[in-house]
Coordinates of C-alpha atoms in Angstrom, one line a residue:
M1065 CA 120.8 77.4 -60.4
A1066 CA 118.8 74.3 -61.4
D1067 CA 116.8 74.3 -64.6
D1068 CA 113.7 73.3 -62.8
F1069 CA 113.7 76.4 -60.6
V1070 CA 110.7 78.7 -61.1
K1071 CA 110.2 82.4 -60.3
V1072 CA 107.6 83.3 -57.7
H1073 CA 106.9 86.2 -55.3
V1074 CA 107.3 85.8 -51.6
T1075 CA 107.0 87.9 -48.4
T1076 CA 109.6 87.3 -45.6
D1077 CA 110.2 88.2 -42.1
D1078 CA 113.3 90.3 -41.0
E1079 CA 115.5 87.2 -41.0
G1080 CA 114.6 86.1 -44.6
N1081 CA 112.2 83.3 -43.7
V1082 CA 109.2 83.0 -46.0
T1083 CA 105.9 84.2 -44.5
G1084 CA 103.9 84.0 -47.7
W1085 CA 103.9 82.7 -51.3
C1086 CA 102.3 84.7 -54.1
N1087 CA 101.6 83.8 -57.7
K1088 CA 101.3 86.5 -60.4
E1089 CA 98.8 84.4 -62.3
L1090 CA 96.3 81.6 -61.5
F1091 CA 96.1 78.7 -63.9
D1092 CA 93.4 76.1 -64.6
A1093 CA 94.1 72.4 -64.9
N1094 CA 95.1 72.8 -68.6
G1095 CA 97.7 75.5 -67.7
V1096 CA 95.7 78.4 -69.1
V1097 CA 95.9 81.6 -67.2
T1098 CA 92.5 82.3 -65.6
A1099 CA 93.3 85.4 -63.5
E1100 CA 96.1 87.8 -62.6
V1101 CA 96.8 88.4 -59.0
I1102 CA 97.9 91.6 -57.3
I1103 CA 101.2 91.0 -55.6
P1104 CA 101.1 92.2 -51.9
E1105 CA 103.2 95.2 -50.9
G1106 CA 106.6 94.0 -49.8
A1107 CA 106.6 90.8 -51.8
F1108 CA 109.6 90.3 -54.1
E1109 CA 110.5 87.8 -56.9
I1110 CA 112.7 84.8 -56.0
S1111 CA 113.9 81.6 -57.6
T1112 CA 112.8 78.4 -56.0
S1113 CA 112.4 74.7 -56.5
P1114 CA 108.7 73.9 -57.0
E1115 CA 108.9 71.5 -54.1
L1116 CA 109.4 74.3 -51.6
I1117 CA 106.4 76.4 -52.8
G1118 CA 103.9 76.6 -50.0
D1119 CA 106.2 75.7 -47.2
L1120 CA 105.9 78.4 -44.4
D1121 CA 107.9 76.5 -41.8
A1122 CA 111.4 76.1 -43.2
V1123 CA 112.2 78.1 -46.3
K1124 CA 114.8 80.9 -46.1
I1125 CA 115.6 83.4 -48.9
I1126 CA 119.3 84.0 -49.5
N1127 CA 120.3 86.3 -52.4
G1128 CA 117.0 85.8 -54.1
V1129 CA 117.0 82.0 -53.9
A1130 CA 114.9 79.8 -51.7
F1131 CA 116.7 77.2 -49.5
L1132 CA 115.3 74.6 -47.2
D1133 CA 116.4 75.4 -43.6
E1134 CA 116.8 72.0 -42.0
D1135 CA 117.1 73.4 -38.5
R1136 CA 113.8 75.3 -38.8
R1137 CA 112.2 72.3 -40.3
N1138 CA 113.2 70.1 -37.4
Q1139 CA 112.2 72.8 -34.9
A1140 CA 108.7 73.0 -36.6
I1141 CA 108.3 69.2 -36.4
E1142 CA 109.3 69.1 -32.8
E1143 CA 106.9 71.9 -32.0
A1144 CA 104.0 70.1 -33.9
N1145 CA 104.7 66.9 -32.0
K1146 CA 104.7 68.5 -28.5
A1147 CA 102.0 67.3 -26.3
D1148 CA 99.2 69.8 -25.8
P1149 CA 98.1 70.0 -22.1
R1150 CA 94.5 70.3 -23.4
D1151 CA 94.8 66.8 -24.9
A1152 CA 94.8 65.1 -21.5
A1153 CA 91.8 67.1 -20.3
I1154 CA 89.9 66.2 -23.5
L1155 CA 90.7 62.5 -23.0
E1156 CA 89.6 62.7 -19.4
L1157 CA 86.3 64.4 -20.3
S1158 CA 85.8 61.8 -23.1
D1159 CA 86.2 59.0 -20.5
L1160 CA 83.9 60.7 -18.1
V1161 CA 81.2 61.1 -20.8
A1162 CA 81.6 57.4 -21.8
L1163 CA 81.3 56.4 -18.1
L1164 CA 78.2 58.5 -17.6
Y1165 CA 76.6 57.2 -20.8
G1166 CA 77.2 53.7 -19.7
K1167 CA 75.6 54.4 -16.3
L1168 CA 72.6 56.1 -18.0
E1169 CA 72.1 53.1 -20.3
A1170 CA 72.2 50.7 -17.2
L1171 CA 69.6 52.8 -15.4
E1172 CA 67.3 52.7 -18.4
K1173 CA 67.3 48.9 -18.5

């Protein structure tokens, strides 16, 4: 395990995918502990690279160690980039409002 790994607490789903990250302590900008946190029921301690902390889309826990799941990451990116059908309706309404605003301004002149 890499020297830069840290110990944190996580919650996971039934497949081992991280659903929540928990710190035992909160620190200020100087690294001084400012509060202790109650760890949620079901959370357990793991080792992870600090870069993975906070990622809820693509981190899987295997034998107490966090790993980046590239397939889940790519799936999350694809999902985030899918067109939302509401986007077209919002654009249409925006165009209609702009058209009506233009006509209203023309009438006022």
